[in-house]
Coordinates of C-alpha atoms in Angstrom, one line a residue:
M1 CA 95.6 94.9 128.0
I2 CA 95.8 97.6 125.7
M3 CA 99.4 98.2 124.8
K4 CA 99.6 100.0 121.2
K5 CA 101.8 98.3 119.0
I6 CA 104.2 100.0 116.9
F7 CA 104.1 99.9 113.2
M8 CA 100.8 97.8 113.3
M9 CA 101.0 97.9 109.4
T10 CA 97.3 96.9 109.2
A11 CA 97.0 96.8 105.5
L12 CA 96.0 100.3 104.7
W13 CA 93.6 98.9 102.4
M14 CA 93.0 95.5 103.8
G15 CA 90.3 93.3 102.7
T16 CA 89.4 95.6 99.2
M17 CA 89.9 94.7 95.6
A18 CA 91.6 96.9 93.4
F19 CA 89.2 97.6 90.5
V20 CA 90.8 98.6 87.2
A21 CA 88.6 99.6 84.4
C22 CA 89.5 97.6 81.1
N23 CA 88.8 99.7 78.0
D24 CA 90.1 99.1 74.4
D25 CA 89.4 103.1 73.7
E26 CA 92.7 104.7 75.2
T27 CA 91.0 108.0 75.0
T28 CA 88.1 107.1 77.4
P29 CA 89.3 108.5 80.7
N30 CA 89.2 105.8 83.6
N31 CA 87.1 107.9 86.0
G32 CA 89.8 110.5 85.8
Y33 CA 92.6 108.5 87.4
D34 CA 95.5 106.7 86.1
D35 CA 95.0 103.1 85.1
D36 CA 97.0 101.7 87.9
S37 CA 94.9 103.7 90.7
Q38 CA 92.4 102.3 92.8
P39 CA 88.7 103.8 92.9
A40 CA 87.2 105.9 95.6
L41 CA 85.3 102.8 97.0
V42 CA 88.7 101.4 98.4
S43 CA 89.3 104.6 100.4
V44 CA 85.7 104.5 101.6
E45 CA 86.3 101.0 102.7
Q46 CA 89.2 102.0 104.6
I47 CA 87.2 104.6 106.6
I48 CA 84.5 102.2 107.4
D49 CA 87.6 99.6 108.4
G50 CA 88.9 102.2 110.9
C51 CA 85.5 102.8 112.2
M52 CA 85.0 98.9 112.6
D53 CA 88.5 98.6 114.2
I54 CA 87.7 101.2 116.8
A55 CA 84.2 99.8 117.7
N56 CA 85.8 96.4 118.2
E57 CA 88.8 98.1 120.4
V58 CA 86.4 100.0 122.5
G59 CA 84.0 97.0 123.1
N60 CA 86.3 94.2 123.5
A61 CA 89.5 95.8 124.8
K62 CA 89.0 99.1 126.6
I63 CA 86.0 97.9 128.3
G64 CA 86.0 94.2 127.7
D65 CA 89.5 93.2 129.1
P66 CA 89.0 94.9 132.5
L67 CA 85.6 93.2 132.7
D68 CA 87.1 89.8 131.9
L69 CA 89.9 90.3 134.1
W70 CA 87.3 91.0 136.9
N71 CA 85.0 88.0 136.2
S72 CA 88.2 85.8 136.4
G73 CA 89.0 87.0 140.0
E74 CA 91.9 89.2 139.2
Q75 CA 90.6 92.4 140.1
V76 CA 93.5 94.2 141.0
K77 CA 94.8 93.7 137.3
A78 CA 91.4 94.4 136.0
L79 CA 91.6 98.2 137.9
Y80 CA 95.0 98.7 136.3
A81 CA 93.8 97.7 132.9
V82 CA 91.2 100.5 132.9
E83 CA 92.7 103.3 130.5
S84 CA 92.7 106.7 131.7
W85 CA 91.9 105.7 135.3
Y86 CA 94.2 108.6 136.8
S87 CA 92.0 111.2 135.5
W88 CA 88.6 109.1 135.9
H89 CA 88.1 110.0 132.1
S90 CA 87.7 106.5 130.8
R91 CA 84.0 106.6 129.8
E92 CA 84.5 109.9 128.0
D93 CA 87.5 108.9 126.2
Y94 CA 85.6 105.7 125.0
S95 CA 82.5 107.8 124.1
N96 CA 84.6 110.0 122.1
N97 CA 85.9 107.1 120.2
I98 CA 82.3 106.4 119.1
L99 CA 81.9 110.0 118.1
S100 CA 84.9 109.2 115.7
I101 CA 82.8 106.8 114.0
R102 CA 79.7 109.3 113.9
N103 CA 82.0 111.9 112.6
A104 CA 83.3 109.8 109.8
F105 CA 79.7 108.8 108.9
Y106 CA 78.4 112.2 109.1
G107 CA 81.1 113.9 107.4
T108 CA 81.3 116.5 110.2
R109 CA 82.4 117.0 113.7
D110 CA 79.5 118.8 115.3
G111 CA 76.7 116.3 114.8
Q112 CA 75.2 117.6 111.8
I113 CA 74.9 115.4 108.6
A114 CA 77.2 116.9 105.7
T115 CA 75.6 117.0 102.0
N116 CA 78.6 114.8 100.8
S117 CA 78.8 112.2 103.4
L118 CA 78.3 108.2 103.9
A119 CA 75.4 109.2 106.1
T120 CA 73.7 111.2 103.2
L121 CA 74.5 108.7 100.4
I122 CA 73.0 105.8 102.5
K123 CA 69.9 107.6 103.9
A124 CA 68.9 108.3 100.1
N125 CA 69.5 104.8 98.8
N126 CA 68.8 102.6 101.7
E127 CA 66.9 104.5 104.8
T128 CA 66.5 101.3 106.7
L129 CA 70.4 100.7 106.8
F130 CA 70.9 104.4 107.5
N131 CA 68.7 104.1 110.7
T132 CA 70.2 100.8 111.7
V133 CA 73.8 102.7 111.4
D134 CA 72.8 105.6 112.8
G135 CA 70.9 103.9 115.5
A136 CA 74.0 101.7 116.5
I137 CA 76.2 104.6 116.7
Q138 CA 73.8 106.4 119.2
D139 CA 73.3 103.1 121.3
A140 CA 77.1 102.5 121.8
Y141 CA 77.6 106.1 122.6
Q142 CA 74.9 106.2 125.2
A143 CA 75.5 102.8 126.7
I144 CA 79.1 103.9 127.5
L145 CA 77.9 107.0 129.1
N146 CA 75.5 104.8 131.2
I147 CA 78.2 103.0 133.0
P148 CA 78.4 104.7 136.4
A149 CA 81.5 106.9 136.7
P150 CA 84.4 106.3 137.3
F151 CA 84.5 103.3 135.2
R152 CA 87.5 102.0 137.4
N153 CA 85.1 101.8 140.5
N154 CA 82.3 100.1 138.4
I155 CA 84.0 97.5 136.5
N156 CA 81.2 94.7 137.2
A157 CA 78.4 97.0 136.8
P158 CA 75.7 95.5 134.5
Q159 CA 75.9 98.5 132.3
V160 CA 79.3 97.4 131.3
T161 CA 78.1 94.4 129.6
T162 CA 75.6 96.3 128.0
A163 CA 78.3 98.7 126.4
V164 CA 80.2 95.9 125.3
T165 CA 77.3 94.5 123.5
A166 CA 76.6 97.7 121.9
C167 CA 79.9 98.2 120.5
N168 CA 80.1 94.8 118.9
D169 CA 76.6 95.5 117.4
L170 CA 77.8 98.6 116.0
E171 CA 80.9 96.7 114.6
E172 CA 78.5 94.1 112.9
T173 CA 76.4 97.0 111.5
L174 CA 79.3 98.7 110.1
K175 CA 80.3 95.4 108.4
S176 CA 76.5 95.4 106.8
L177 CA 77.5 98.9 105.5
K178 CA 80.8 98.0 104.0
A179 CA 79.0 95.1 102.3
Y180 CA 76.2 97.2 100.8
L181 CA 78.5 99.5 99.4
Q182 CA 80.7 96.8 97.7
R183 CA 77.6 95.0 96.1
N184 CA 75.7 98.1 95.0
D185 CA 77.1 100.1 91.7
A186 CA 74.5 102.9 92.3
V187 CA 76.4 104.1 95.6
N188 CA 80.1 102.9 94.8
A189 CA 81.0 104.7 91.5
D190 CA 84.0 107.0 91.9
A191 CA 81.7 110.2 90.9
V192 CA 79.6 109.4 94.1
L193 CA 82.0 108.5 96.5
Q194 CA 84.9 110.9 95.7
P195 CA 83.1 114.1 96.8
I196 CA 82.4 112.0 100.3
L197 CA 86.0 111.4 100.6
V198 CA 86.8 115.1 100.2
T199 CA 84.5 116.5 102.9
Y200 CA 85.8 113.7 105.2
V201 CA 89.4 114.7 104.7
N202 CA 88.9 118.4 104.8
D203 CA 86.1 118.7 107.2
V204 CA 86.7 115.8 109.6
V205 CA 90.4 114.6 109.5
L206 CA 92.2 117.6 109.0
P207 CA 90.4 119.7 111.6
T208 CA 90.8 117.1 114.0
Y209 CA 94.5 116.8 113.6
K210 CA 94.9 120.5 113.5
E211 CA 93.3 120.9 116.9
L212 CA 95.3 118.1 118.2
M213 CA 98.4 119.8 117.3
E214 CA 96.9 123.1 119.0
K215 CA 95.8 121.6 122.3
N216 CA 99.0 119.3 122.6
T217 CA 101.0 122.7 121.9
A218 CA 98.7 124.1 125.0
L219 CA 99.5 121.2 126.9
H220 CA 103.3 121.6 126.4
E221 CA 103.1 125.3 127.5
A222 CA 101.0 124.4 130.5
A223 CA 103.6 122.0 131.6
K224 CA 106.5 124.5 131.1
A225 CA 104.4 127.0 133.3
F226 CA 104.2 124.5 136.0
A227 CA 107.7 123.6 135.9
A228 CA 108.8 127.4 136.1
V229 CA 106.2 128.0 139.0
P230 CA 104.9 124.7 140.7
S231 CA 101.8 125.5 142.1
D232 CA 98.4 123.8 142.8
E233 CA 96.9 126.3 140.4
N234 CA 99.2 125.0 137.7
F235 CA 98.9 121.2 138.6
Q236 CA 95.0 122.3 137.7
N237 CA 95.9 124.1 134.4
C238 CA 98.0 121.2 133.2
C239 CA 94.8 118.9 134.1
N240 CA 92.6 121.3 132.1
A241 CA 94.8 121.2 128.9
W242 CA 95.2 117.6 129.3
L243 CA 91.5 117.1 129.1
E244 CA 91.2 119.5 126.1
A245 CA 93.7 117.8 124.3
R246 CA 92.4 114.2 124.7
T247 CA 89.2 115.2 122.9
P248 CA 90.9 115.7 119.5
W249 CA 92.7 112.4 120.1
E250 CA 90.1 110.3 120.9
T251 CA 88.0 111.6 118.3
S252 CA 90.7 110.6 115.6
E253 CA 91.0 106.8 116.6
A254 CA 88.4 105.9 113.7
F255 CA 91.2 106.9 111.4
L256 CA 94.2 105.2 112.6
F257 CA 95.6 104.5 109.5
G258 CA 98.3 106.2 107.3
P259 CA 100.9 108.4 109.0
V260 CA 99.5 107.9 112.5
D261 CA 100.3 104.2 112.3
A262 CA 103.3 103.9 109.8
L263 CA 105.2 106.4 111.6
G264 CA 104.7 105.0 115.1
L265 CA 102.6 108.1 116.3
D266 CA 99.8 106.2 117.9
P267 CA 101.7 104.4 120.4
N268 CA 103.8 107.4 120.8
M269 CA 101.0 109.4 121.9
D270 CA 98.8 106.7 123.7
S271 CA 100.5 103.5 124.7
W272 CA 98.6 101.7 127.6
P273 CA 99.4 100.4 130.1
L274 CA 102.3 102.5 131.6
D275 CA 105.6 101.2 132.9
Q276 CA 105.2 102.7 136.3
E277 CA 108.5 101.4 137.6
A278 CA 110.4 102.7 134.4
I279 CA 108.8 106.3 134.9
V280 CA 110.1 106.3 138.4
N281 CA 113.5 105.4 137.2
I282 CA 113.3 108.3 134.8
L283 CA 112.3 110.7 137.7
N284 CA 115.0 109.6 139.8
S285 CA 117.6 109.5 137.0
G286 CA 116.5 112.5 134.8
E287 CA 117.4 110.4 131.8
F288 CA 114.9 111.7 129.5
N289 CA 116.2 110.4 126.4
N290 CA 114.6 106.9 127.6
M291 CA 111.6 108.3 125.7
V292 CA 113.0 108.8 122.5
W293 CA 113.5 105.8 119.9
G294 CA 115.3 105.6 116.8
D295 CA 114.8 103.5 113.5
D296 CA 117.5 100.9 114.6
D297 CA 115.7 100.3 117.8
D298 CA 114.0 96.7 118.1
D299 CA 110.4 96.5 118.8
D300 CA 110.8 95.6 122.5
T301 CA 113.1 98.8 122.9
V302 CA 110.8 101.1 121.0
E303 CA 107.6 99.8 122.9
A304 CA 109.6 100.1 126.2
K305 CA 110.3 103.8 125.4
Q306 CA 106.6 104.4 124.2
G307 CA 105.4 103.0 127.6
V308 CA 107.1 106.2 129.4
R309 CA 105.7 108.9 127.3
G310 CA 102.3 110.2 125.9
F311 CA 99.1 111.3 127.2
H312 CA 99.1 108.5 129.8
T313 CA 102.7 109.7 131.3
M314 CA 101.2 112.9 131.4
E315 CA 98.0 111.7 133.1
F316 CA 100.0 110.0 135.7
L317 CA 102.3 113.2 136.4
I318 CA 99.3 115.5 136.7
F319 CA 96.2 113.4 138.1
K320 CA 95.6 111.7 141.1
N321 CA 92.1 109.7 141.9
G322 CA 90.6 111.7 139.2
K323 CA 91.7 115.1 140.2
A324 CA 94.5 117.5 139.7
R325 CA 97.7 116.9 142.1
T326 CA 98.6 119.2 144.5
L327 CA 102.1 120.1 146.0
N328 CA 101.3 118.1 149.2
D329 CA 98.9 115.4 147.8
G330 CA 101.0 112.7 149.6
T331 CA 104.5 111.3 150.4
S332 CA 104.2 108.0 148.8
T333 CA 107.4 106.7 146.7
D334 CA 106.4 103.1 145.3
A335 CA 106.0 102.8 141.9
A336 CA 102.2 102.5 141.8
N337 CA 101.4 105.6 143.9
L338 CA 104.3 107.8 143.5
D339 CA 103.6 111.4 144.7
Y340 CA 105.0 114.7 143.8
T341 CA 107.3 115.6 146.7
T342 CA 110.1 118.3 147.6
A343 CA 112.6 115.8 147.0
N344 CA 111.7 115.0 143.1
A345 CA 109.7 118.2 142.2
Q346 CA 112.5 119.7 139.8
S347 CA 112.7 116.2 138.1
W348 CA 108.8 116.0 138.1
G349 CA 108.4 119.4 136.5
N350 CA 111.0 118.6 133.9
Y351 CA 109.7 115.1 133.1
M352 CA 106.1 117.1 132.3
V353 CA 107.9 119.4 130.0
Q354 CA 109.7 116.6 128.1
V355 CA 106.4 114.6 127.9
G356 CA 104.5 117.5 126.6
K357 CA 107.4 118.5 123.9
L358 CA 107.1 114.9 122.8
L359 CA 103.3 115.1 122.4
Q360 CA 103.7 118.5 120.7
Q361 CA 106.1 117.2 118.0
D362 CA 104.3 114.1 117.4
A363 CA 100.9 116.1 116.9
T364 CA 102.8 118.5 114.7
E365 CA 104.3 115.6 112.6
L366 CA 100.9 114.0 112.2
Y367 CA 99.4 117.1 110.8
N368 CA 102.3 118.1 108.6
A369 CA 102.3 114.5 107.2
W370 CA 98.6 115.0 106.0
T371 CA 98.8 118.6 105.0
K372 CA 102.5 119.2 103.7
S373 CA 104.4 115.8 102.9
Y374 CA 104.6 112.3 104.1
E375 CA 107.9 110.6 104.2
G376 CA 109.4 113.1 101.7
G377 CA 106.7 112.8 99.1
K378 CA 103.3 114.4 98.5
A379 CA 101.0 115.0 101.4
Y380 CA 99.0 112.4 102.9
K381 CA 95.6 113.8 101.9
D382 CA 96.6 114.2 98.2
L383 CA 97.6 110.5 98.2
F384 CA 94.4 109.5 99.9
L385 CA 92.2 111.5 97.8
S386 CA 93.9 110.3 94.5
H387 CA 94.2 106.7 95.6
E388 CA 98.1 106.4 95.1
L389 CA 99.1 103.7 97.0
D390 CA 102.5 102.1 97.0
D391 CA 103.4 98.1 97.4
D392 CA 103.9 98.6 100.9
E393 CA 100.6 100.3 101.9
E394 CA 98.7 97.6 99.6
E395 CA 100.4 94.6 101.6
E396 CA 99.1 93.4 104.9

């Protein structure tokens, strides 16, 4: 099961060393950074760690967990373990996760390879390794799309096992990439890696988060339009807006570090599975404050509130069996198959608006943390590019 945990605190710079140049000549610059700063290699390692993490999650959790449940005879649990099954968008979500790895490696979002990128650096110094990494990315991406659609109805298809293997192979290949960078001075110097970091931040991370903010805003507007004028057309518009917003989110999952992790924004927006019974209670009660948590709440309380908001709650409210809901798509009132009815229409629309509002707020907070100020200090992009880490960020 894929419940995103709050404050994962996965050592922002986990598994790396702080290299501090020792030099008796105080007039000699230390690669342009303060003596207590960390080199560009540490930031590049974090990029690769993020890519490894999502390759592992896609293969062993998003795809592997439903497969394991199915093979153990728990077929109903397997169906409900499939992320994004209301929209039947699972394969697209997972393949976009692989594109987030490609984007980090290429230094672009359009499939081209940037001059200042890990891909260009590795190709120039070890073309065999470049071909191995690039091939593993392409193989994992295609293996996921080779799964018959929808994934929820084809959990035991042979292509599923192939996709799990391809994702695991990609993770191992990325480990080799990281090891190569660590042991080769020709490719891990600050002067070599710093331009790559700048391109990564300016051309991959920031545009992705900006688009996420814009698309979440559009989703909120679509939800408000539905609440004002409920119609089949506006249900469809909400679904279209949801699909548009999912792309920047899923293509950001190779960099789930920094503010998105520390501020709880990942599970705010993307917790899975949902607590459908709690969603029904909110629809019946109209107590929308049950989606908002505070710093004084314990972990269980926070997770409970995150499980009734975000992309997948919106997905539940606007999709049914892979299609947009309609005003007359059924009359079921049980938690697993709750339908929009005249009795719950006003609460349903209000719930959609509240979820959309929180998605917009979370995406805006994330973008602002990277571009304006993180926890009252510098923008996170500046901290990342100057390798300024506090003690909490260095600890696991």
